[in-house]
mmCIF file of C-alpha atoms and ligand atoms in Angstrom:
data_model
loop_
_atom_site.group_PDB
_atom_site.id
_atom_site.type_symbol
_atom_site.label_atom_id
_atom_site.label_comp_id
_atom_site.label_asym_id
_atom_site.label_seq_id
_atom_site.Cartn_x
_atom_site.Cartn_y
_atom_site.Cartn_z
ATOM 1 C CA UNK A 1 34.959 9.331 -3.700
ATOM 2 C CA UNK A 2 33.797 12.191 -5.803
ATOM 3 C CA UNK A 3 34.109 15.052 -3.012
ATOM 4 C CA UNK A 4 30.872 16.552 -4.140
ATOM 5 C CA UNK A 5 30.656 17.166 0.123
ATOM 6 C CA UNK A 6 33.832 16.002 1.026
ATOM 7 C CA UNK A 7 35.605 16.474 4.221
ATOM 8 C CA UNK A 8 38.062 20.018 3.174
ATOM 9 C CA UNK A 9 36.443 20.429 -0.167
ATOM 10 C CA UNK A 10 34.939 23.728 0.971
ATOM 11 C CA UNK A 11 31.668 23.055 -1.315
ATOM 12 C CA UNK A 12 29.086 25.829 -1.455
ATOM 13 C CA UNK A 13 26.435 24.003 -0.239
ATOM 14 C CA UNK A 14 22.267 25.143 -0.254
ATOM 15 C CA UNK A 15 20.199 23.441 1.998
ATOM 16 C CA UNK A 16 16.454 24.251 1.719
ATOM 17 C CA UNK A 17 14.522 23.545 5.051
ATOM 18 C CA UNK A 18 17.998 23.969 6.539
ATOM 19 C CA UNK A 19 16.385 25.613 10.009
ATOM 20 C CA UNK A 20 14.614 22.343 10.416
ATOM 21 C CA UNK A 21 14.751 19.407 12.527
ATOM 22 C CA UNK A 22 17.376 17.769 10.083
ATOM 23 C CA UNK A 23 18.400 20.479 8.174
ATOM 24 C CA UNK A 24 20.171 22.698 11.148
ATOM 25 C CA UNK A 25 21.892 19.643 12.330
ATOM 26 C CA UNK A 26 22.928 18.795 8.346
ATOM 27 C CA UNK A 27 24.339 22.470 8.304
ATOM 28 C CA UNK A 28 26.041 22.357 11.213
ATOM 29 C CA UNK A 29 27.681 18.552 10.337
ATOM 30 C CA UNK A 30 28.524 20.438 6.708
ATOM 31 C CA UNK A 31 30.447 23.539 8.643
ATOM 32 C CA UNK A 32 32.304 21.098 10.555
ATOM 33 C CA UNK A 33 33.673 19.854 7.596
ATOM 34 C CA UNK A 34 34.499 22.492 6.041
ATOM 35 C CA UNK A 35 31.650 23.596 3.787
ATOM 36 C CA UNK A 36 29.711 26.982 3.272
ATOM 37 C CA UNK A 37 26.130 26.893 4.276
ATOM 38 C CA UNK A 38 23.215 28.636 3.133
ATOM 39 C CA UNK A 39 20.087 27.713 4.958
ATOM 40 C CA UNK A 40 16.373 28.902 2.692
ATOM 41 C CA UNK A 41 13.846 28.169 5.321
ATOM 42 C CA UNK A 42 10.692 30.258 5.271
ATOM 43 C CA UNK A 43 10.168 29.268 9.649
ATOM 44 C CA UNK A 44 6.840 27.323 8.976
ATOM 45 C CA UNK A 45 8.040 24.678 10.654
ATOM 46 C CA UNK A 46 11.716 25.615 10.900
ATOM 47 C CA UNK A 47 13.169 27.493 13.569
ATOM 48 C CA UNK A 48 15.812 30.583 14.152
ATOM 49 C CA UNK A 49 16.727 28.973 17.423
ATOM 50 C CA UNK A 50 17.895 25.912 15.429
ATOM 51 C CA UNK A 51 20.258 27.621 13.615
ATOM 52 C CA UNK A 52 21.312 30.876 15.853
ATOM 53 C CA UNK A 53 24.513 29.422 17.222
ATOM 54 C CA UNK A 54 26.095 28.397 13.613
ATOM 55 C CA UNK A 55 25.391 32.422 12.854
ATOM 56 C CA UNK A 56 28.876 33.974 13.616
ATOM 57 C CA UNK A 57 30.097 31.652 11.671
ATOM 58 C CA UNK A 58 31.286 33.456 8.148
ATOM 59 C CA UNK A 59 30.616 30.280 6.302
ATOM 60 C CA UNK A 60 27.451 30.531 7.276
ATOM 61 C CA UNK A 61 24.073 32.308 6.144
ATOM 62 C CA UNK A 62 20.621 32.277 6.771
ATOM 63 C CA UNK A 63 17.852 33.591 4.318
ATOM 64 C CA UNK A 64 13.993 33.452 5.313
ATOM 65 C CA UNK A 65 11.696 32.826 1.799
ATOM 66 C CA UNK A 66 9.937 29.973 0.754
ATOM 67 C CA UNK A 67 10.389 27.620 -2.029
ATOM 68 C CA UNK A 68 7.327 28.707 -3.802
ATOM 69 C CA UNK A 69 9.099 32.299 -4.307
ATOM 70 C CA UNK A 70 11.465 31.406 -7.830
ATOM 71 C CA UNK A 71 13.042 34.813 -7.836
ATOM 72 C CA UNK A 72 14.463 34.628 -4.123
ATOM 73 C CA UNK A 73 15.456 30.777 -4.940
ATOM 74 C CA UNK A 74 16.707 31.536 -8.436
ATOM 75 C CA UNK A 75 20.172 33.080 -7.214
ATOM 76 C CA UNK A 76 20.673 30.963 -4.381
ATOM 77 C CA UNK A 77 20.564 27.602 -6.087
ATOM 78 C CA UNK A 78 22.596 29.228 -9.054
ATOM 79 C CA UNK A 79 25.643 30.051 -6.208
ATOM 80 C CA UNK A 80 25.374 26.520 -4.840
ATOM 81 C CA UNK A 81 27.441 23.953 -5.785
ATOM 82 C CA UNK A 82 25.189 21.209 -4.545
ATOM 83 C CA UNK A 83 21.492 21.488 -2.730
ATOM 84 C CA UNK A 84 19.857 19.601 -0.350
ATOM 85 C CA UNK A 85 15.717 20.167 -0.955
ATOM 86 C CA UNK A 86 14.385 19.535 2.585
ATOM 87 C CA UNK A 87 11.703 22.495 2.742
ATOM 88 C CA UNK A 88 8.504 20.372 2.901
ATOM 89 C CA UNK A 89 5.266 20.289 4.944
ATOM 90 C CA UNK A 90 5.866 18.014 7.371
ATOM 91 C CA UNK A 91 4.231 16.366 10.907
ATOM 92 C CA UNK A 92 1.303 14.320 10.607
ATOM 93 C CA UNK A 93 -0.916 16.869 12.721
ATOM 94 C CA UNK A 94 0.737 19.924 10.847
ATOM 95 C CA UNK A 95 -0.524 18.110 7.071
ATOM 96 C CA UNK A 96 -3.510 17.565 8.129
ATOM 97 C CA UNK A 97 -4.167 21.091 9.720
ATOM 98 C CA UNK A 98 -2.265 22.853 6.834
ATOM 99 C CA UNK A 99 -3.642 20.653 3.493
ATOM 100 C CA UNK A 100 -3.359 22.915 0.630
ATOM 101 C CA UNK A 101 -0.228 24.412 2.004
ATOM 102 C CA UNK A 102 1.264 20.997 2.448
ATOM 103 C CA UNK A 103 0.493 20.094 -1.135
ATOM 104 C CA UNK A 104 1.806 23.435 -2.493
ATOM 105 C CA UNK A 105 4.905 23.475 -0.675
ATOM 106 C CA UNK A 106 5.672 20.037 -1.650
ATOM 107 C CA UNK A 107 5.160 19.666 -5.039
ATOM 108 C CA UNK A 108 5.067 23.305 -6.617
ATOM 109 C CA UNK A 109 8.270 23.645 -4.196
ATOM 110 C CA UNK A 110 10.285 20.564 -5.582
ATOM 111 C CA UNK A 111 8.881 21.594 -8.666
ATOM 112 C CA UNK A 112 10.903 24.917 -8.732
ATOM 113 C CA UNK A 113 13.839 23.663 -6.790
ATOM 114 C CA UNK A 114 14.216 21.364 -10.204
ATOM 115 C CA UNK A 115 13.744 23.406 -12.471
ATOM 116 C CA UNK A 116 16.040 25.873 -11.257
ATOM 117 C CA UNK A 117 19.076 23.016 -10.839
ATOM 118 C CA UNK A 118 18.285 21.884 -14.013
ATOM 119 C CA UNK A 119 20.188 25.166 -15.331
ATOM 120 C CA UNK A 120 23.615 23.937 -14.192
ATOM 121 C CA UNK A 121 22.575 20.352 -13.319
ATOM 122 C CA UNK A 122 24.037 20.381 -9.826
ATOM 123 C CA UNK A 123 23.634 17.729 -7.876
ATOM 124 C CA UNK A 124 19.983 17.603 -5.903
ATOM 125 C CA UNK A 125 19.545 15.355 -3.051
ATOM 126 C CA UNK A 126 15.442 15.471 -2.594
ATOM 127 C CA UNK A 127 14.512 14.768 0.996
ATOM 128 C CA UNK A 128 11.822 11.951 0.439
ATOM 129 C CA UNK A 129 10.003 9.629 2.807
ATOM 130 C CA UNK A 130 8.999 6.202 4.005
ATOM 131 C CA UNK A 131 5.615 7.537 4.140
ATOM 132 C CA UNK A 132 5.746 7.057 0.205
ATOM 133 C CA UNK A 133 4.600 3.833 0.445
ATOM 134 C CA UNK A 134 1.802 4.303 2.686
ATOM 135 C CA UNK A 135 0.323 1.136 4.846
ATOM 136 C CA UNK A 136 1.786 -2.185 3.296
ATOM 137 C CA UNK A 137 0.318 -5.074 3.598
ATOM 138 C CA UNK A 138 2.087 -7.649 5.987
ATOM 139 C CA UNK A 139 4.684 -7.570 8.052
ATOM 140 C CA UNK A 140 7.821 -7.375 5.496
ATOM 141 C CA UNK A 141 10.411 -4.675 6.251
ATOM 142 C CA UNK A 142 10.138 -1.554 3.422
ATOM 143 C CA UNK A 143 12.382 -1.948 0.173
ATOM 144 C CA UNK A 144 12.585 0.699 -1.875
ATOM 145 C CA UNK A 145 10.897 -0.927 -4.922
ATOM 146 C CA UNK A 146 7.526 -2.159 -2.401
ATOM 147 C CA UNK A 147 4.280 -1.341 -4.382
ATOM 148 C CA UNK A 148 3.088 1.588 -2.647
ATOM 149 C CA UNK A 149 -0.567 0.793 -0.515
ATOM 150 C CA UNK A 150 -3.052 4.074 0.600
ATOM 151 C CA UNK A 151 -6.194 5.244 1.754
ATOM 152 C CA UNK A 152 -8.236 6.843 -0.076
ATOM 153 C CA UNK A 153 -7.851 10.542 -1.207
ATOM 154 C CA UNK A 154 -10.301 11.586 1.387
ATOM 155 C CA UNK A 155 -8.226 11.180 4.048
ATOM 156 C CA UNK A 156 -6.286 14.373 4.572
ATOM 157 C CA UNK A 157 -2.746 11.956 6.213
ATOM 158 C CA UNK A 158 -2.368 10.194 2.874
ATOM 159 C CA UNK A 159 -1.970 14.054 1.676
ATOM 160 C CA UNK A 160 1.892 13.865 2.826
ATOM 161 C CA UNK A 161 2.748 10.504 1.112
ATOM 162 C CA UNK A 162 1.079 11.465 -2.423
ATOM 163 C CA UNK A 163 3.167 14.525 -2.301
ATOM 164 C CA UNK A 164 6.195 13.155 -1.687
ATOM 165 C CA UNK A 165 5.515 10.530 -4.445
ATOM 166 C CA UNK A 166 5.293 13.137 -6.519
ATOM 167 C CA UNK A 167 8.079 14.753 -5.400
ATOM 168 C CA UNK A 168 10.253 11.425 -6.484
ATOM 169 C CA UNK A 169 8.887 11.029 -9.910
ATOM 170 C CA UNK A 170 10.082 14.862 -10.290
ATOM 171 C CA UNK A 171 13.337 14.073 -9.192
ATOM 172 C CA UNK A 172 13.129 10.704 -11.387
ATOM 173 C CA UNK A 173 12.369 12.608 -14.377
ATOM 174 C CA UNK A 174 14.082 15.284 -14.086
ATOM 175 C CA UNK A 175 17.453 12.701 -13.713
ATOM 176 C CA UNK A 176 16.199 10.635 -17.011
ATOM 177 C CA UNK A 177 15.123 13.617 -19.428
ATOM 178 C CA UNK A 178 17.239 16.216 -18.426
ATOM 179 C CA UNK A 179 20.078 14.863 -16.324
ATOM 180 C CA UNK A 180 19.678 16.555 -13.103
ATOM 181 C CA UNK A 181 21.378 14.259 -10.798
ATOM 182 C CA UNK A 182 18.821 13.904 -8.392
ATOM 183 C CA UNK A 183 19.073 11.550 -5.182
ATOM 184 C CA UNK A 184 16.207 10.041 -3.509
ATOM 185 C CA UNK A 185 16.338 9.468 0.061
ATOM 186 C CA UNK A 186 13.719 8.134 1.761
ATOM 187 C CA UNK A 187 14.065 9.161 6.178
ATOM 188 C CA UNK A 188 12.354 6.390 8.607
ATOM 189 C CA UNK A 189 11.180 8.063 11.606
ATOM 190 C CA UNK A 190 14.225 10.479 12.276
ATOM 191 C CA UNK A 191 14.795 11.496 15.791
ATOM 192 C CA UNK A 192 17.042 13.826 18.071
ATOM 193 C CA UNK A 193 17.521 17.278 19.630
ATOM 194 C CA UNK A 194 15.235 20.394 18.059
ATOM 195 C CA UNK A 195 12.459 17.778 16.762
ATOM 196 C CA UNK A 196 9.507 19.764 17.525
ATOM 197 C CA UNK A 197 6.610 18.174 19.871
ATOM 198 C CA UNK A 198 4.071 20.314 18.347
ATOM 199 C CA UNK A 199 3.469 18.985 14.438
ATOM 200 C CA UNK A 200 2.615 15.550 15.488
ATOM 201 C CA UNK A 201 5.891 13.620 16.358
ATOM 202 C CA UNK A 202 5.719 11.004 18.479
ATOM 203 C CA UNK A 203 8.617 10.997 20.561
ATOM 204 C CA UNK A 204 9.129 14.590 21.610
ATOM 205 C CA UNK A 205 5.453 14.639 22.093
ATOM 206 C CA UNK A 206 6.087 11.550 24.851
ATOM 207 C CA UNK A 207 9.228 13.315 26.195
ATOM 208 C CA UNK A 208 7.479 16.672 26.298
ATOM 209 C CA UNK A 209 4.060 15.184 28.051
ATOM 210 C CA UNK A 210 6.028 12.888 30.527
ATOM 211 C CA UNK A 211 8.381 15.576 31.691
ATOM 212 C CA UNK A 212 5.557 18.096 32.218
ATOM 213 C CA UNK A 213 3.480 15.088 34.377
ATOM 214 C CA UNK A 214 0.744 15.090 31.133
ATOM 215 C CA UNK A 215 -1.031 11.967 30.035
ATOM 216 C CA UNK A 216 1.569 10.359 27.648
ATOM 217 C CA UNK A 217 -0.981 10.175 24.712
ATOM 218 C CA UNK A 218 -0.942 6.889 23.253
ATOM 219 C CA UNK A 219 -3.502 6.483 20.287
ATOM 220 C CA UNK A 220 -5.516 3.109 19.486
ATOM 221 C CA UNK A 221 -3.916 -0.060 21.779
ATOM 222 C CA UNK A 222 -0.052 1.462 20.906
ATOM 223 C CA UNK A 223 0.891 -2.172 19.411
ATOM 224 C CA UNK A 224 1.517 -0.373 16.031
ATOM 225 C CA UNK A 225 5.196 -0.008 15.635
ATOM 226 C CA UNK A 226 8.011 2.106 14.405
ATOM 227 C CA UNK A 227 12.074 1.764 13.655
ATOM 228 C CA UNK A 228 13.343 5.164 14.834
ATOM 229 C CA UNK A 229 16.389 6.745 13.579
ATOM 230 C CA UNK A 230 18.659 9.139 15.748
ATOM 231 C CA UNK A 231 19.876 11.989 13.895
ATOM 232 C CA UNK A 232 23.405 11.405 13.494
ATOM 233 C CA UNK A 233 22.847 7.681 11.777
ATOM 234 C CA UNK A 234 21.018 10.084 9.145
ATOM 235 C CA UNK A 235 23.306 12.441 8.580
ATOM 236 C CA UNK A 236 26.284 9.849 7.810
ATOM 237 C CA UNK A 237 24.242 7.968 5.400
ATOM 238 C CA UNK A 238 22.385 11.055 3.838
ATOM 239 C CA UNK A 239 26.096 12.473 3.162
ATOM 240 C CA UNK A 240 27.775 9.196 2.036
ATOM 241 C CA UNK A 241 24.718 9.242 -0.145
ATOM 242 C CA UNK A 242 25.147 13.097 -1.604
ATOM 243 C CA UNK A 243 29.218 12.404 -2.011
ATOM 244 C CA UNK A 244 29.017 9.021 -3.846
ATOM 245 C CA UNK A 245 29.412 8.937 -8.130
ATOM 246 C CA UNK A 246 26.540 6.369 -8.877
ATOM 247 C CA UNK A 247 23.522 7.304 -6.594
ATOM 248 C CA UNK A 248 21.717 9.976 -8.248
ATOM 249 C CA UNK A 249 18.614 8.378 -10.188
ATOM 250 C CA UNK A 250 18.161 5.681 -7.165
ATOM 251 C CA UNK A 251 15.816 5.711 -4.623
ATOM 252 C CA UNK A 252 17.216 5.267 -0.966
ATOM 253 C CA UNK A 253 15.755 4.069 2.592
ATOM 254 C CA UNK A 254 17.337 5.537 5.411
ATOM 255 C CA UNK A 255 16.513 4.121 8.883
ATOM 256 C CA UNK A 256 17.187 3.113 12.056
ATOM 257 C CA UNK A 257 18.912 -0.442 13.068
ATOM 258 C CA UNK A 258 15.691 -2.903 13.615
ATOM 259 C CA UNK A 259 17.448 -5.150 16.249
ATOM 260 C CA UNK A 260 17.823 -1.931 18.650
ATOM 261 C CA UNK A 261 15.054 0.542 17.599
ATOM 262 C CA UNK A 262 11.788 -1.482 16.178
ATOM 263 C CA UNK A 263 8.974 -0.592 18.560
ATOM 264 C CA UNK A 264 5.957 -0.489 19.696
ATOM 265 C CA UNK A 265 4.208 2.656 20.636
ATOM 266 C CA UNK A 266 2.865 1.331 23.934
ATOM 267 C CA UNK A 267 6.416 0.277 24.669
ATOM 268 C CA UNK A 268 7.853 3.569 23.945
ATOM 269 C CA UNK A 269 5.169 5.608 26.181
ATOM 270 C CA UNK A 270 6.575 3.177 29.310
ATOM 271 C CA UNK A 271 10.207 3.545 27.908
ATOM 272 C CA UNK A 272 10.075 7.224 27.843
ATOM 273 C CA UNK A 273 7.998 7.292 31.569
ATOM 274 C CA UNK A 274 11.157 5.135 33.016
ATOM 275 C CA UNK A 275 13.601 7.136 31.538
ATOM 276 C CA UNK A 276 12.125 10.613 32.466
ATOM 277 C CA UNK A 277 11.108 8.780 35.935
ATOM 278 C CA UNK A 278 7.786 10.449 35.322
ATOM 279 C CA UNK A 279 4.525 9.944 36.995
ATOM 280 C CA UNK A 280 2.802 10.427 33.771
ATOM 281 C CA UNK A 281 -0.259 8.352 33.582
ATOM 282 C CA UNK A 282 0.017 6.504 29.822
ATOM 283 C CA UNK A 283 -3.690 7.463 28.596
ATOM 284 C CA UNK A 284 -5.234 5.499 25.615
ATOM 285 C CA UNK A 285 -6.535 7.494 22.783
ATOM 286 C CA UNK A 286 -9.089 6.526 20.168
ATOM 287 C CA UNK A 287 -8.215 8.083 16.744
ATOM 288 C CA UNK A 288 -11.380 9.354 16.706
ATOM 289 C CA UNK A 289 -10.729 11.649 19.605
ATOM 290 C CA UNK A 290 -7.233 12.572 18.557
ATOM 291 C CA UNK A 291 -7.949 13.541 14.649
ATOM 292 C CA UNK A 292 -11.073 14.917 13.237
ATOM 293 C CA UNK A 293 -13.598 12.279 11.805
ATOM 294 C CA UNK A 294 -11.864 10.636 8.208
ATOM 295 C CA UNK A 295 -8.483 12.927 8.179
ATOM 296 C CA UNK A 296 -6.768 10.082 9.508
ATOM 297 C CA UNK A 297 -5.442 6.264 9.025
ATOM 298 C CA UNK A 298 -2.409 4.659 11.057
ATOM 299 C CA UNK A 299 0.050 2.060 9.825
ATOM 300 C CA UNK A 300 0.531 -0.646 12.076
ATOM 301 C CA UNK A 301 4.071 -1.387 10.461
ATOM 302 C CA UNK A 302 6.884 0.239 9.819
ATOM 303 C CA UNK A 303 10.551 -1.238 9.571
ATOM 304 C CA UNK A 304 13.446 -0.450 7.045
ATOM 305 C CA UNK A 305 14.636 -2.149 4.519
ATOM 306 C CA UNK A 306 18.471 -1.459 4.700
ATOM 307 C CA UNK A 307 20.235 -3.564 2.208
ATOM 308 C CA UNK A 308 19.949 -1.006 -0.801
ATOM 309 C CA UNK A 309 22.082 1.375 1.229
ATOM 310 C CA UNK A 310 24.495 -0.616 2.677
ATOM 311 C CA UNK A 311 25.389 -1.715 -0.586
ATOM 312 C CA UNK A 312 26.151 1.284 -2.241
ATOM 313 C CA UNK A 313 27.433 3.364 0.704
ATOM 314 C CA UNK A 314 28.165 0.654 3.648
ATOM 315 C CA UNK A 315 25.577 2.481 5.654
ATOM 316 C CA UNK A 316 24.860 0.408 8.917
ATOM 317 C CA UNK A 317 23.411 2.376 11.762
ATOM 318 C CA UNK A 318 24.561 2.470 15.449
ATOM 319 C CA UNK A 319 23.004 4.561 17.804
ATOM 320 C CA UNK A 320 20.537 2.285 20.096
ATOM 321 C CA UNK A 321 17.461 4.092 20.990
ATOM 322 C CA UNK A 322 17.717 4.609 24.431
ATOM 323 C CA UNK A 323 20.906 6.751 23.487
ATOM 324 C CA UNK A 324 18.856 8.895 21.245
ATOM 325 C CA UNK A 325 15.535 8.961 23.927
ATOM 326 C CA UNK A 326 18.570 10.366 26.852
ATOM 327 C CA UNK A 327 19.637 13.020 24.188
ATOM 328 C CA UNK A 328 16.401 14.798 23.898
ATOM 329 C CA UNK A 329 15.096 14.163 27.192
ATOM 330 C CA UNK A 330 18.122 16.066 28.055
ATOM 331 C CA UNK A 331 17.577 18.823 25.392
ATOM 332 C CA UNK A 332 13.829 19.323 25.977
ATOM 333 C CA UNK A 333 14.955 19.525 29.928
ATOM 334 C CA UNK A 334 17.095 22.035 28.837
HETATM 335 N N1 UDP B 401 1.280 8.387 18.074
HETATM 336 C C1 UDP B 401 0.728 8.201 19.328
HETATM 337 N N2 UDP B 401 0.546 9.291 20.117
HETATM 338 C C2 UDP B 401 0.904 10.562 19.742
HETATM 339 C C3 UDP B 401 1.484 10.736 18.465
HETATM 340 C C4 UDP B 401 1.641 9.624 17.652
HETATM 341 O O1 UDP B 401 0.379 7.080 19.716
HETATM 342 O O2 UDP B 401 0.718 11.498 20.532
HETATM 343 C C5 UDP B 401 1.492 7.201 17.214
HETATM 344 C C6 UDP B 401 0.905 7.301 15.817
HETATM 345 O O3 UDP B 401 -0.423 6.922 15.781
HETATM 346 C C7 UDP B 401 1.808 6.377 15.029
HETATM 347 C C8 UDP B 401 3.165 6.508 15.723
HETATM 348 O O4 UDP B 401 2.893 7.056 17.009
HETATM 349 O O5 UDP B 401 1.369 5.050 15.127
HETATM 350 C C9 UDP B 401 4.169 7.402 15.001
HETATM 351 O O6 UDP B 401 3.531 8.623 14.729
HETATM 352 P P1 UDP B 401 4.272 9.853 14.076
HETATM 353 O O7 UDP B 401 3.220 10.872 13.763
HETATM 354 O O8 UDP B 401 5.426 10.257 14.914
HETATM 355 O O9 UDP B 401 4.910 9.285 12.726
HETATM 356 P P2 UDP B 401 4.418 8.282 11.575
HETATM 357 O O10 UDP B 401 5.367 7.146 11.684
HETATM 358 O O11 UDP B 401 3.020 7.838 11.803
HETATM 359 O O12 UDP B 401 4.572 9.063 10.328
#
């Protein structure tokens, strides 16, 4: 193993994004094993209340900015020893409400990020997504190397998977010409505690409706399905992926275990009404009513790949989703 996060190691670690959804539980993982964290976050999306409790620690600090602002980023990614980019625009609703901010952030952000590395060439894992390659035809599982299939520019959702394409073919390039080590990794439907409700999620949105007695909002007939992935599967693969010698200039899906956590959205709404013992009624939504006219498409598919990963890391995911749906029912009740 090269250590570059190693357990003990005491790595100064950056993590853009880091008062996000995965990025405060990524910091918190790293300071339990031994790392310094700084979290860049610039609260768009990201939260203080993610990240208050890891604040006494002296390993630990928090700076507001955003990504887009070189100077504050300049010294911060010169300190670190190795940087996970996770700032991004993300949330279906919050792209399509925030366009131009969603493309700026995205790919002027990763831009910068890269360009600053690329003066000491530390190590860059680039939070990516399965988004990237849109709809896909059929009913295959998602490999890494799957032509990518999307709507046309006019609709504002294919706004998040464009930018996060370009986002890889920075890190790509930036790997080939210049030898940033860059690591791709691409998150399928990641789910725990602190996932907002309000950018578009589905599953704290169905927690969040059922335990206030709301309609659970299910949109089109619900048979379109997802693989979720709880939160702590992601971390051990996204830092057995940041730690290993041969990843950087590979592309890498990171999901959920099909046989426990492919789903239907229809079957989730009930799923999350028994679990919550709600009386939610589960209301059927026509896009049309949820989105404004053309800013949105749906994929009826969407199942990982896994065999890249295992392979190079011996990733294999084991939290079932109930386990995960308990754990934020019990943190949104909270
Ligand atoms: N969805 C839904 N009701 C909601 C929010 C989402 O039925 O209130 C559906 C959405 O249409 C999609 C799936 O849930 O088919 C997952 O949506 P999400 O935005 O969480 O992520 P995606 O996988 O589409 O990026």
């Amino acid at each position: 193993m090269s250590g570059i996060v190693g357990e003990g190691i005491g790595m100064k670690v950056l993590i853009t994004g880091g008062a996000g959804f995965i990025g405060s539980h990524l910091a918190e993982r790293l300071l339990n094993t031994g790392h310094q964290v700084t979290v860049y976050d610039d609260l768009s999306t990201g939260d203080l209340d993610n990240v208050r409790h890891m604040e006494d620690d002296p390993r630990f600090t928090m700076k507001v900015g955003t990504v887009l602002d070189r100077e504050v980023l300049a010294p911060l990614v010169e300190e670190a020893d190795v940087i996970f980019h996770l700032a991004a625009a993300v949330g279906v609703n919050y792209v399509i409400e925030n366009p131009l901010h969603a493309l700026t952030t995205n790919i002027r952000g990763t831009e910068i990020l890269l360009e600053l590395a690329n003066k000491k060439k530390q190590r860059v894992i680039l939070a990516s997504t399965s988004e990237v390659a849109g709809k896909k035809n059929g009913k295959a599982n998602f490999s890494e190397d799957d032509d990518r299939l999307l709507g046309p520019t006019t609709v504002t959702r294919w706004i998040y998977s464009t930018s996060k394409a370009v986002d890889e073919m920075l890190g790509l390039a930036y790997w080939r010409e210049k030898k940033v080590p860059t690591v791709i990794v691409r998150f399928f439907n990641v789910i725990g505690p602190r996932q907002s409700p309000n950018y578009g999620m589905v599953v704290p949105r169905f927690i969040k409706q059922a335990l206030l007695g709301h309609p659970i909002t299910v949109y089109n007939d619900g048979e379109q399905k997802r693989c979720f992935t709880d939160i702590e599967d992601a971390l051990d693969g996204l830092v057995a992926l940041a730690e290993h010698p041969d990843t950087p200039g590979e592309i890498y899906n990171l999901g959920g275990n099909a046989e426990t956590n492919e789903i239907s959205i229809k079957k989730l709404a009930h799923r999350v009404k028994e679990l919550t013992e709600s009386d939610s009624p589960i209301e059927y939504v026509p896009y049309e009513k949820a989105f404004a006219k053309g800013s949105y498409e749906d994929l009826n598919y969407r199942v990982p790949d896994l065999t890249k990963i295992h392979s190079a890391v011996g990733y294999e995911p084991e939290v079932g989703l109930d386990l995960t749906l308990r754990k934020i029912i019990e943190y949104i009740e909270s």
